[in-house]
Amino acid sequence: MVLSIDEVNDLLDTMAEEFPEALFDGLNGGVNLLEEAVPDTEFPAGEMYILGEYCQDLLGNYINLYYGSFAALAEKEDWGRQDWEDELYTTFSHELTHHMESCGGLHALDDRDAEELARWREEYRTS
């Protein structure tokens, strides 16, 4: 089941209201749901997608979530509505954690993400 971008945007709005407002302090560029799919070019086509990212640049601090990446996985893995909600919540909270760690000068989640990606890359090379 592939939800429309409007349905996903509504889900994200509802989810955002569930988080404490303090988590959004300093997130001056907000949370953006973008239409594109972002495949991870280090993996075979269609195998790995970037679902979201925390960004810090000249535009400020913001979270991008990629609707097209979620939709590609939903189609490939035959998601139901609950799968959408679970993946959106997990990705949204993950990116908020990056923001909070950045505000505190920490990088534990960055380190964990790098280790996990290294393991996945190794698995793909050996399979």
Short mmCIF file of C-alpha atoms in Angstrom, two decimals:
data_model
loop_
_atom_site.label_atom_id
_atom_site.label_comp_id
_atom_site.label_asym_id
_atom_site.label_seq_id
_atom_site.Cartn_x
_atom_site.Cartn_y
_atom_site.Cartn_z
CA MET A 1 0.00 0.00 0.00
CA VAL A 2 1.44 3.35 -1.01
CA LEU A 3 0.03 6.33 0.87
CA SER A 4 -0.22 9.68 -0.88
CA ILE A 5 2.19 12.43 0.03
CA ASP A 6 -0.73 14.33 1.59
CA GLU A 7 -1.60 11.35 3.81
CA VAL A 8 2.03 11.05 4.90
CA ASN A 9 2.21 14.78 5.60
CA ASP A 10 -0.88 14.49 7.81
CA LEU A 11 0.70 11.55 9.68
CA LEU A 12 3.88 13.56 10.25
CA ASP A 13 1.93 16.56 11.52
CA THR A 14 0.16 14.31 14.03
CA MET A 15 3.44 12.70 15.08
CA ALA A 16 5.14 16.06 15.53
CA GLU A 17 2.46 17.07 18.01
CA GLU A 18 3.29 13.99 20.13
CA PHE A 19 6.89 15.10 20.71
CA PRO A 20 7.76 17.69 23.38
CA GLU A 21 8.05 21.14 21.88
CA ALA A 22 11.54 21.55 23.38
CA LEU A 23 12.89 18.96 20.91
CA PHE A 24 12.24 21.40 18.09
CA ASP A 25 14.24 24.25 19.66
CA GLY A 26 16.93 25.35 17.24
CA LEU A 27 15.33 23.44 14.35
CA ASN A 28 14.87 26.71 12.50
CA GLY A 29 14.40 25.09 9.09
CA GLY A 30 11.68 22.78 10.37
CA VAL A 31 10.77 19.31 9.19
CA ASN A 32 10.37 18.96 5.44
CA LEU A 33 8.63 16.15 3.57
CA LEU A 34 10.18 16.09 0.10
CA GLU A 35 8.78 14.22 -2.88
CA GLU A 36 11.94 12.57 -4.16
CA ALA A 37 13.27 9.10 -3.59
CA VAL A 38 16.94 9.10 -2.56
CA PRO A 39 18.63 5.79 -3.31
CA ASP A 40 21.89 5.12 -1.51
CA THR A 41 24.37 4.89 -4.37
CA GLU A 42 26.70 2.62 -2.38
CA PHE A 43 24.21 -0.23 -2.73
CA PRO A 44 22.66 -1.97 -5.75
CA ALA A 45 19.81 0.00 -7.35
CA GLY A 46 16.55 -0.33 -5.42
CA GLU A 47 18.16 -2.05 -2.41
CA MET A 48 18.77 0.84 -0.01
CA TYR A 49 17.10 4.23 0.30
CA ILE A 50 17.82 7.26 2.44
CA LEU A 51 14.59 7.93 4.31
CA GLY A 52 15.63 11.07 6.11
CA GLU A 53 18.51 13.25 7.16
CA TYR A 54 19.33 15.92 9.67
CA CYS A 55 20.92 18.89 7.94
CA GLN A 56 23.02 21.77 9.21
CA ASP A 57 24.08 24.28 6.61
CA LEU A 58 23.70 27.91 5.57
CA LEU A 59 19.92 27.46 5.61
CA GLY A 60 19.99 26.46 9.27
CA ASN A 61 19.11 23.24 11.09
CA TYR A 62 16.38 21.12 9.55
CA ILE A 63 15.15 17.61 8.91
CA ASN A 64 14.38 16.29 5.44
CA LEU A 65 12.21 13.21 5.09
CA TYR A 66 11.96 11.67 1.62
CA TYR A 67 8.45 10.58 0.70
CA GLY A 68 9.66 8.89 -2.49
CA SER A 69 12.09 6.71 -0.53
CA PHE A 70 9.34 5.60 1.84
CA ALA A 71 7.00 4.95 -1.10
CA ALA A 72 9.62 2.87 -2.92
CA LEU A 73 10.13 0.68 0.16
CA ALA A 74 6.38 0.45 0.78
CA GLU A 75 5.84 -0.85 -2.72
CA LYS A 76 8.79 -3.24 -2.58
CA GLU A 77 7.90 -4.63 0.86
CA ASP A 78 4.09 -4.44 0.56
CA TRP A 79 3.57 -2.17 3.56
CA GLY A 80 0.25 -1.61 5.27
CA ARG A 81 -0.73 1.59 7.04
CA GLN A 82 0.85 0.46 10.32
CA ASP A 83 4.18 -0.14 8.53
CA TRP A 84 4.05 3.44 7.21
CA GLU A 85 3.35 4.79 10.67
CA ASP A 86 6.12 2.71 12.25
CA GLU A 87 8.77 3.64 9.66
CA LEU A 88 7.82 7.33 9.66
CA TYR A 89 7.90 7.49 13.45
CA THR A 90 11.21 5.64 13.67
CA THR A 91 12.84 7.85 11.03
CA PHE A 92 11.39 11.07 12.41
CA SER A 93 12.52 10.31 15.96
CA HIS A 94 15.94 9.17 14.67
CA GLU A 95 16.49 12.50 12.91
CA LEU A 96 15.24 14.43 15.95
CA THR A 97 17.82 12.53 18.00
CA HIS A 98 20.54 13.68 15.59
CA HIS A 99 19.32 17.25 16.15
CA MET A 100 19.33 16.91 19.93
CA GLU A 101 22.78 15.33 19.95
CA SER A 102 24.08 18.10 17.72
CA CYS A 103 22.70 20.73 20.09
CA GLY A 104 24.56 19.02 22.93
CA GLY A 105 27.80 18.57 21.01
CA LEU A 106 27.40 14.78 20.93
CA HIS A 107 27.75 12.31 18.06
CA ALA A 108 26.92 8.83 19.43
CA LEU A 109 24.10 8.29 16.92
CA ASP A 110 26.34 9.40 14.05
CA ASP A 111 28.90 6.83 15.16
CA ARG A 112 26.27 4.10 15.44
CA ASP A 113 24.87 4.95 12.00
CA ALA A 114 28.36 4.74 10.46
CA GLU A 115 28.99 1.36 12.07
CA GLU A 116 25.62 0.02 10.90
CA LEU A 117 26.20 1.22 7.32
CA ALA A 118 29.65 -0.38 7.31
CA ARG A 119 28.08 -3.71 8.36
CA TRP A 120 25.41 -3.45 5.64
CA ARG A 121 28.03 -2.64 3.01
CA GLU A 122 30.05 -5.68 4.07
CA GLU A 123 26.96 -7.91 3.92
CA TYR A 124 26.21 -6.77 0.36
CA ARG A 125 29.79 -7.37 -0.73
CA THR A 126 29.80 -10.91 0.64
CA SER A 127 26.34 -11.96 -0.54
#
